[in-house]
CSV table of C-alpha atoms in Angstrom, one decimal:
chain,number,residue,atom,x,y,z
A,29,UNK,CA,-51.0,-36.1,3.4
A,30,UNK,CA,-50.2,-32.4,3.0
A,31,UNK,CA,-46.6,-31.4,3.1
A,32,UNK,CA,-46.9,-27.8,1.8
A,33,UNK,CA,-46.4,-26.2,5.2
A,34,UNK,CA,-43.4,-28.3,6.0
A,35,UNK,CA,-41.8,-27.5,2.6
A,36,UNK,CA,-42.2,-23.8,3.2
A,37,UNK,CA,-40.7,-23.9,6.7
A,38,UNK,CA,-37.2,-22.4,6.3
A,39,UNK,CA,-36.3,-23.0,9.9
A,40,UNK,CA,-36.5,-26.8,9.2
A,41,UNK,CA,-39.0,-27.1,12.0
A,42,UNK,CA,-42.5,-28.3,11.1
A,43,UNK,CA,-45.0,-25.5,12.0
A,44,UNK,CA,-48.1,-26.1,14.0
A,45,UNK,CA,-51.0,-26.8,11.7
A,46,UNK,CA,-54.6,-27.9,12.3
A,47,UNK,CA,-54.6,-31.7,11.8
A,48,UNK,CA,-57.4,-33.6,10.2
A,49,UNK,CA,-58.8,-36.4,12.4
A,50,UNK,CA,-57.2,-39.1,10.3
A,51,UNK,CA,-53.8,-37.5,10.5
A,52,UNK,CA,-54.1,-36.9,14.3
A,53,UNK,CA,-54.6,-40.7,14.7
A,54,UNK,CA,-51.3,-41.3,12.8
A,55,UNK,CA,-49.3,-38.7,14.7
A,56,UNK,CA,-47.2,-39.3,17.8
A,57,UNK,CA,-47.3,-43.1,17.3
A,58,UNK,CA,-44.2,-45.2,18.1
A,59,UNK,CA,-42.3,-45.9,14.9
A,60,UNK,CA,-41.7,-49.5,13.9
A,61,UNK,CA,-38.0,-50.3,13.9
A,62,UNK,CA,-36.4,-53.1,11.9
A,63,UNK,CA,-34.5,-55.2,14.4
A,64,UNK,CA,-32.6,-53.5,17.1
A,65,UNK,CA,-33.4,-49.8,16.6
A,66,UNK,CA,-32.6,-50.1,12.9
A,67,UNK,CA,-34.3,-48.7,9.8
A,68,UNK,CA,-34.5,-50.7,6.6
A,69,UNK,CA,-35.8,-49.6,3.3
A,70,UNK,CA,-38.5,-51.8,1.7
A,71,UNK,CA,-37.7,-51.5,-2.0
A,72,UNK,CA,-40.6,-53.5,-3.3
A,73,UNK,CA,-40.6,-55.1,-6.7
A,74,UNK,CA,-38.1,-54.4,-9.4
A,75,UNK,CA,-39.4,-51.6,-11.6
A,76,UNK,CA,-41.0,-49.6,-8.7
A,77,UNK,CA,-40.8,-45.9,-9.4
A,78,UNK,CA,-40.7,-42.8,-7.2
A,79,UNK,CA,-41.2,-39.3,-8.6
A,80,UNK,CA,-39.8,-36.1,-7.1
A,81,UNK,CA,-39.6,-32.4,-7.5
A,82,UNK,CA,-36.2,-30.8,-6.6
A,83,UNK,CA,-35.2,-27.2,-5.9
A,84,UNK,CA,-31.6,-26.1,-5.0
A,85,UNK,CA,-31.0,-22.5,-4.0
A,86,UNK,CA,-27.5,-21.0,-4.0
A,87,UNK,CA,-26.8,-17.8,-2.0
A,88,UNK,CA,-23.8,-15.6,-1.5
A,89,UNK,CA,-24.1,-12.1,-0.2
A,90,UNK,CA,-26.9,-10.6,-2.3
A,91,UNK,CA,-26.7,-13.1,-5.2
A,92,UNK,CA,-29.1,-15.9,-5.4
A,93,UNK,CA,-29.6,-18.6,-8.0
A,94,UNK,CA,-32.2,-21.3,-8.0
A,95,UNK,CA,-32.3,-24.5,-10.1
A,96,UNK,CA,-35.3,-26.8,-10.4
A,97,UNK,CA,-36.2,-30.0,-12.1
A,98,UNK,CA,-38.3,-33.1,-11.7
A,99,UNK,CA,-36.9,-36.6,-11.6
A,100,UNK,CA,-37.8,-40.3,-11.2
A,101,UNK,CA,-36.0,-43.0,-9.4
A,102,UNK,CA,-36.6,-46.7,-10.4
A,103,UNK,CA,-35.5,-49.6,-8.4
A,104,UNK,CA,-33.7,-52.1,-10.6
A,105,UNK,CA,-32.9,-54.8,-8.1
A,106,UNK,CA,-29.7,-56.3,-6.6
A,107,UNK,CA,-26.4,-56.9,-8.3
A,108,UNK,CA,-24.1,-59.8,-7.6
A,109,UNK,CA,-22.6,-58.0,-4.6
A,110,UNK,CA,-26.1,-57.6,-3.2
A,111,UNK,CA,-25.9,-53.9,-3.5
A,112,UNK,CA,-29.0,-51.9,-4.7
A,113,UNK,CA,-29.3,-50.5,-8.3
A,114,UNK,CA,-31.4,-47.5,-9.2
A,115,UNK,CA,-32.1,-45.7,-12.5
A,116,UNK,CA,-32.3,-41.9,-12.1
A,117,UNK,CA,-34.0,-40.0,-14.9
A,118,UNK,CA,-34.7,-36.3,-15.3
A,119,UNK,CA,-38.4,-36.0,-16.3
A,120,UNK,CA,-38.7,-32.3,-17.2
A,121,UNK,CA,-36.9,-29.5,-18.8
A,122,UNK,CA,-34.0,-27.6,-17.1
A,123,UNK,CA,-34.6,-24.3,-15.5
A,124,UNK,CA,-32.2,-21.8,-13.8
A,125,UNK,CA,-34.0,-18.9,-12.1
A,126,UNK,CA,-37.2,-20.0,-13.7
A,127,UNK,CA,-35.9,-19.9,-17.3
A,128,UNK,CA,-34.1,-22.4,-19.5
A,129,UNK,CA,-30.4,-21.5,-19.6
A,130,UNK,CA,-29.6,-19.0,-22.3
A,131,UNK,CA,-25.8,-18.4,-22.1
A,132,UNK,CA,-23.7,-20.4,-24.6
A,133,UNK,CA,-21.7,-22.0,-21.8
A,134,UNK,CA,-24.8,-23.1,-20.0
A,135,UNK,CA,-26.5,-24.4,-23.2
A,136,UNK,CA,-23.4,-26.3,-24.0
A,137,UNK,CA,-23.3,-27.9,-20.5
A,138,UNK,CA,-27.0,-28.7,-20.7
A,139,UNK,CA,-26.7,-30.5,-24.0
A,140,UNK,CA,-23.5,-32.4,-23.0
A,141,UNK,CA,-25.0,-33.3,-19.7
A,142,UNK,CA,-27.8,-35.1,-21.3
A,143,UNK,CA,-25.5,-38.1,-21.9
A,144,UNK,CA,-25.6,-39.0,-18.2
A,145,UNK,CA,-29.3,-39.8,-18.1
A,146,UNK,CA,-30.6,-42.3,-17.5
A,147,UNK,CA,-28.0,-42.7,-14.7
A,148,UNK,CA,-27.6,-46.1,-13.1
A,149,UNK,CA,-26.6,-45.7,-9.4
A,150,UNK,CA,-25.3,-48.4,-7.2
A,151,UNK,CA,-25.7,-48.0,-3.4
A,152,UNK,CA,-25.0,-50.0,-0.3
A,153,UNK,CA,-28.0,-51.6,1.5
A,154,UNK,CA,-27.8,-48.7,4.0
A,155,UNK,CA,-28.5,-46.2,1.2
A,156,UNK,CA,-24.9,-44.8,0.7
A,157,UNK,CA,-23.9,-44.0,-2.8
A,158,UNK,CA,-21.2,-46.3,-4.2
A,159,UNK,CA,-20.8,-45.5,-7.9
A,160,UNK,CA,-22.3,-44.8,-11.3
A,161,UNK,CA,-22.8,-48.2,-12.8
A,162,UNK,CA,-23.3,-47.4,-16.5
A,163,UNK,CA,-20.2,-45.6,-17.6
A,164,UNK,CA,-20.0,-47.5,-20.9
A,165,UNK,CA,-23.5,-46.4,-21.8
A,166,UNK,CA,-22.6,-42.8,-21.0
A,167,UNK,CA,-19.7,-42.9,-23.4
A,168,UNK,CA,-21.8,-44.4,-26.2
A,169,UNK,CA,-24.3,-41.5,-25.8
A,170,UNK,CA,-21.5,-39.0,-26.0
A,171,UNK,CA,-20.6,-40.2,-29.5
A,172,UNK,CA,-24.1,-39.0,-30.7
A,173,UNK,CA,-24.3,-35.9,-28.6
A,174,UNK,CA,-20.8,-34.8,-29.6
A,175,UNK,CA,-21.8,-34.8,-33.3
A,176,UNK,CA,-24.9,-32.7,-32.4
A,177,UNK,CA,-22.7,-30.2,-30.5
A,178,UNK,CA,-20.2,-29.9,-33.3
A,179,UNK,CA,-23.0,-29.1,-35.8
A,180,UNK,CA,-24.6,-26.5,-33.5
A,181,UNK,CA,-21.8,-24.8,-31.5
A,182,UNK,CA,-18.9,-23.0,-33.1
A,183,UNK,CA,-15.7,-21.4,-31.8
A,184,UNK,CA,-12.7,-22.1,-29.6
A,185,UNK,CA,-14.8,-22.5,-26.4
A,186,UNK,CA,-16.9,-25.3,-27.9
A,187,UNK,CA,-13.9,-27.0,-29.4
A,188,UNK,CA,-12.0,-27.0,-26.1
A,189,UNK,CA,-15.1,-28.2,-24.2
A,190,UNK,CA,-15.4,-31.2,-26.6
A,191,UNK,CA,-11.7,-32.0,-26.3
A,192,UNK,CA,-12.0,-32.0,-22.5
A,193,UNK,CA,-15.1,-34.2,-22.6
A,194,UNK,CA,-13.3,-36.7,-24.9
A,195,UNK,CA,-10.3,-36.8,-22.5
A,196,UNK,CA,-12.3,-37.1,-19.3
A,197,UNK,CA,-15.0,-39.6,-20.3
A,198,UNK,CA,-12.3,-42.2,-21.1
A,199,UNK,CA,-11.7,-42.4,-17.4
A,200,UNK,CA,-14.4,-44.1,-15.3
A,201,UNK,CA,-12.9,-42.4,-12.2
A,202,UNK,CA,-13.7,-38.9,-13.6
A,203,UNK,CA,-17.4,-39.8,-14.0
A,204,UNK,CA,-17.5,-41.1,-10.4
A,205,UNK,CA,-15.9,-37.9,-9.2
A,206,UNK,CA,-18.5,-35.8,-11.0
A,207,UNK,CA,-21.3,-37.5,-9.1
A,208,UNK,CA,-19.5,-37.5,-5.8
A,209,UNK,CA,-19.7,-33.7,-6.2
A,210,UNK,CA,-23.4,-33.7,-7.0
A,211,UNK,CA,-25.7,-32.2,-4.3
A,212,UNK,CA,-28.6,-34.4,-5.0
A,213,UNK,CA,-26.7,-37.7,-5.2
A,214,UNK,CA,-24.7,-37.0,-2.0
A,215,UNK,CA,-27.9,-35.9,-0.1
A,216,UNK,CA,-30.4,-38.5,-1.3
A,217,UNK,CA,-28.0,-41.5,-1.2
A,218,UNK,CA,-26.9,-41.1,2.4
A,219,UNK,CA,-26.4,-43.9,4.9
A,220,UNK,CA,-29.7,-43.5,6.7
A,221,UNK,CA,-30.9,-47.2,6.7
A,222,UNK,CA,-28.9,-48.4,9.7
A,223,UNK,CA,-28.9,-49.1,13.4
A,224,UNK,CA,-29.4,-45.9,15.5
A,225,UNK,CA,-28.7,-47.7,18.9
A,226,UNK,CA,-30.9,-47.4,21.9
A,227,UNK,CA,-30.3,-43.7,22.2
A,228,UNK,CA,-31.7,-43.2,18.6
A,229,UNK,CA,-28.7,-41.1,17.8
A,230,UNK,CA,-25.4,-41.7,16.0
A,231,UNK,CA,-22.5,-39.5,15.1
A,232,UNK,CA,-20.9,-39.5,11.6
A,233,UNK,CA,-18.6,-37.4,9.5
A,234,UNK,CA,-20.5,-36.6,6.4
A,235,UNK,CA,-19.1,-35.4,3.1
A,236,UNK,CA,-20.9,-33.2,0.6
A,237,UNK,CA,-19.9,-31.1,-2.4
A,238,UNK,CA,-17.6,-28.4,-0.9
A,239,UNK,CA,-18.5,-24.8,-0.6
A,240,UNK,CA,-15.1,-23.1,-0.8
A,241,UNK,CA,-12.9,-23.1,1.2
A,242,UNK,CA,-12.4,-26.9,1.1
A,243,UNK,CA,-13.7,-28.7,4.2
A,244,UNK,CA,-12.9,-32.0,5.8
A,245,UNK,CA,-16.6,-32.8,6.2
A,246,UNK,CA,-19.4,-32.1,8.7
A,247,UNK,CA,-19.3,-33.7,12.1
A,248,UNK,CA,-23.0,-34.7,12.3
A,249,UNK,CA,-25.4,-35.9,14.9
A,250,UNK,CA,-28.1,-38.0,13.3
A,251,UNK,CA,-31.3,-38.5,15.3
A,252,UNK,CA,-34.4,-40.6,14.8
A,253,UNK,CA,-37.6,-39.3,16.2
A,254,UNK,CA,-39.1,-42.2,18.2
A,255,UNK,CA,-42.7,-41.0,17.3
A,256,UNK,CA,-44.3,-40.3,14.0
A,257,UNK,CA,-44.6,-36.6,13.1
A,258,UNK,CA,-47.8,-34.7,12.8
A,259,UNK,CA,-48.4,-36.3,9.3
A,260,UNK,CA,-47.8,-39.8,10.6
A,261,UNK,CA,-44.4,-40.1,8.9
A,262,UNK,CA,-40.9,-41.0,10.2
A,263,UNK,CA,-38.5,-38.2,10.7
A,264,UNK,CA,-34.7,-38.1,10.8
A,265,UNK,CA,-32.8,-35.0,11.7
A,266,UNK,CA,-29.1,-34.2,11.0
A,267,UNK,CA,-27.2,-31.4,12.7
A,268,UNK,CA,-23.5,-30.9,11.7
A,269,UNK,CA,-20.6,-28.6,12.2
A,270,UNK,CA,-18.1,-27.9,9.5
A,271,UNK,CA,-14.7,-29.5,10.3
A,272,UNK,CA,-11.6,-27.6,9.1
A,273,UNK,CA,-7.9,-28.2,9.2
A,274,UNK,CA,-5.5,-25.8,10.9
A,275,UNK,CA,-4.9,-23.8,7.7
A,276,UNK,CA,-8.5,-22.7,7.1
A,277,UNK,CA,-10.5,-20.5,9.5
A,278,UNK,CA,-13.9,-20.8,8.0
A,279,UNK,CA,-17.0,-21.7,10.1
A,280,UNK,CA,-20.1,-23.4,8.9
A,281,UNK,CA,-22.7,-26.1,9.4
A,282,UNK,CA,-25.2,-28.5,8.0
A,283,UNK,CA,-28.7,-29.5,9.0
A,284,UNK,CA,-31.3,-31.6,7.3
A,285,UNK,CA,-34.7,-33.2,7.9
A,286,UNK,CA,-35.5,-36.5,6.1
A,287,UNK,CA,-39.2,-37.5,6.1
A,288,UNK,CA,-39.7,-41.2,5.4
A,289,UNK,CA,-42.8,-43.3,4.6
A,290,UNK,CA,-43.8,-45.2,7.8
A,291,UNK,CA,-44.5,-48.3,5.7
A,292,UNK,CA,-41.6,-48.5,3.2
A,293,UNK,CA,-39.1,-46.1,4.8
A,294,UNK,CA,-38.7,-44.6,1.3
A,295,UNK,CA,-37.7,-40.9,1.3
A,296,UNK,CA,-40.7,-38.6,0.8
A,297,UNK,CA,-39.1,-35.2,1.7
A,298,UNK,CA,-35.7,-33.9,2.3
A,299,UNK,CA,-35.0,-30.3,3.5
A,300,UNK,CA,-31.3,-29.6,3.9
A,301,UNK,CA,-29.0,-26.7,4.1
A,302,UNK,CA,-25.3,-26.0,4.2
A,303,UNK,CA,-23.5,-22.8,5.0
A,304,UNK,CA,-19.9,-21.7,5.1
A,305,UNK,CA,-18.6,-18.3,6.3
A,306,UNK,CA,-15.1,-16.9,5.8
A,307,UNK,CA,-14.7,-13.6,3.9
A,308,UNK,CA,-18.3,-14.1,2.7
A,309,UNK,CA,-21.0,-16.5,3.6
A,310,UNK,CA,-22.2,-19.1,1.1
A,311,UNK,CA,-25.4,-21.1,1.6
A,312,UNK,CA,-27.0,-24.0,-0.3
A,313,UNK,CA,-30.6,-25.1,0.4
A,314,UNK,CA,-32.0,-28.3,-1.1
A,315,UNK,CA,-35.7,-29.2,-1.0
A,316,UNK,CA,-36.8,-32.5,-2.5
A,317,UNK,CA,-40.4,-33.8,-2.2
A,318,UNK,CA,-42.3,-36.7,-3.6
A,319,UNK,CA,-45.0,-36.0,-6.2
A,320,UNK,CA,-46.4,-39.5,-6.0
A,321,UNK,CA,-49.9,-40.1,-4.6
A,322,UNK,CA,-49.7,-40.9,-0.9
A,323,UNK,CA,-52.6,-41.6,1.4
A,324,UNK,CA,-55.2,-40.6,-1.2
A,325,UNK,CA,-53.8,-37.1,-1.6
A,326,UNK,CA,-51.4,-35.7,-4.2
A,327,UNK,CA,-48.3,-33.9,-2.8
A,328,UNK,CA,-47.8,-30.3,-4.1
A,329,UNK,CA,-46.4,-30.1,-7.6
A,330,UNK,CA,-45.8,-26.3,-7.9
A,331,UNK,CA,-42.0,-26.6,-8.2
A,332,UNK,CA,-41.0,-25.7,-11.8
A,333,UNK,CA,-39.2,-28.3,-13.7
A,334,UNK,CA,-35.6,-29.2,-13.9
A,335,UNK,CA,-32.0,-28.3,-13.2
A,336,UNK,CA,-28.5,-28.6,-14.7
A,337,UNK,CA,-26.9,-28.9,-11.3
A,338,UNK,CA,-24.8,-32.0,-12.0
A,339,UNK,CA,-23.8,-30.9,-15.5
A,340,UNK,CA,-21.5,-28.1,-14.4
A,341,UNK,CA,-18.7,-30.5,-13.5
A,342,UNK,CA,-18.0,-30.9,-17.2
A,343,UNK,CA,-17.4,-27.2,-17.7
A,344,UNK,CA,-13.7,-27.5,-18.3
A,345,UNK,CA,-11.2,-24.7,-17.7
A,346,UNK,CA,-12.6,-22.3,-15.2
A,347,UNK,CA,-10.7,-19.4,-16.6
A,348,UNK,CA,-12.7,-19.5,-19.8
A,349,UNK,CA,-16.1,-19.3,-18.1
A,350,UNK,CA,-18.3,-16.3,-18.7
A,351,UNK,CA,-18.2,-14.0,-15.7
A,352,UNK,CA,-22.0,-13.8,-15.9
A,353,UNK,CA,-22.5,-17.6,-16.2
A,354,UNK,CA,-24.3,-19.2,-13.3
A,355,UNK,CA,-22.0,-22.1,-13.4
A,356,UNK,CA,-18.8,-20.0,-13.5
A,357,UNK,CA,-19.9,-18.1,-10.4
A,358,UNK,CA,-21.0,-21.0,-8.2
A,359,UNK,CA,-18.9,-24.0,-9.0
A,360,UNK,CA,-15.3,-23.2,-8.7
């Protein structure tokens, strides 16, 4: 199964490609719903692991910043509430614009952020993110990492950073807020395993990390293609419009394509983008793809490792960020 052309398609529309005979047989076949026009993920046994490569591109006017990393997602089973538990691990180094972060602020965020992984995520059966489930473990890791930071970093900035971490990690709610503002978490753990009705279309108001100005969400039409795509996979499409209150005049939108395994309904690819325009236009593009072996063919693995995207939320007082810091520029 070759996804390279789909990954490179910036329009979000799969280009026409010559299809091998085996794939032609899988294409344009009626998808198998679970129950009455529903989709249900088949998690398999506890311990099942999926591996992914992730790229997130941030654009504003002529500035672009790209972050990349590889990750694994392990199914841990059900908790007492019958919600799903997953372990999320970063499996590669962190790269921003193809290099490991070099600025002191970014290095500090990178090292401090290591305390969050492995991250245990609890979701609803429909796939929606509920919470981080291992806050106590995260705090225990901070004790060790804090000591390492103190021995390596000097100065008022590092001291203030450590103090803010101490204060904020005491509160479980702060940790939850961090990951509710995480692009990967809020995109991957969406409510996609649900009933799409006879029309195969539902409308939802979806929330993502905000590109300033603050938004009320994206009024989104979610559609299931009734036939398999040209690779024989299930395809979901999201098209959303930015909703604003009467104070803000920004315009924007959201669109995404989710490619799911026809057998397990597990996510194989996500291509998503968000844009907001007011005085300037900001755009975020996320591409996630499976690196696991599927249908006897390895998916492309040319995405360079890692990212620090979720670590930035620990970056403390914004007024002290370096003007040249990637984090200071993009997460306000």
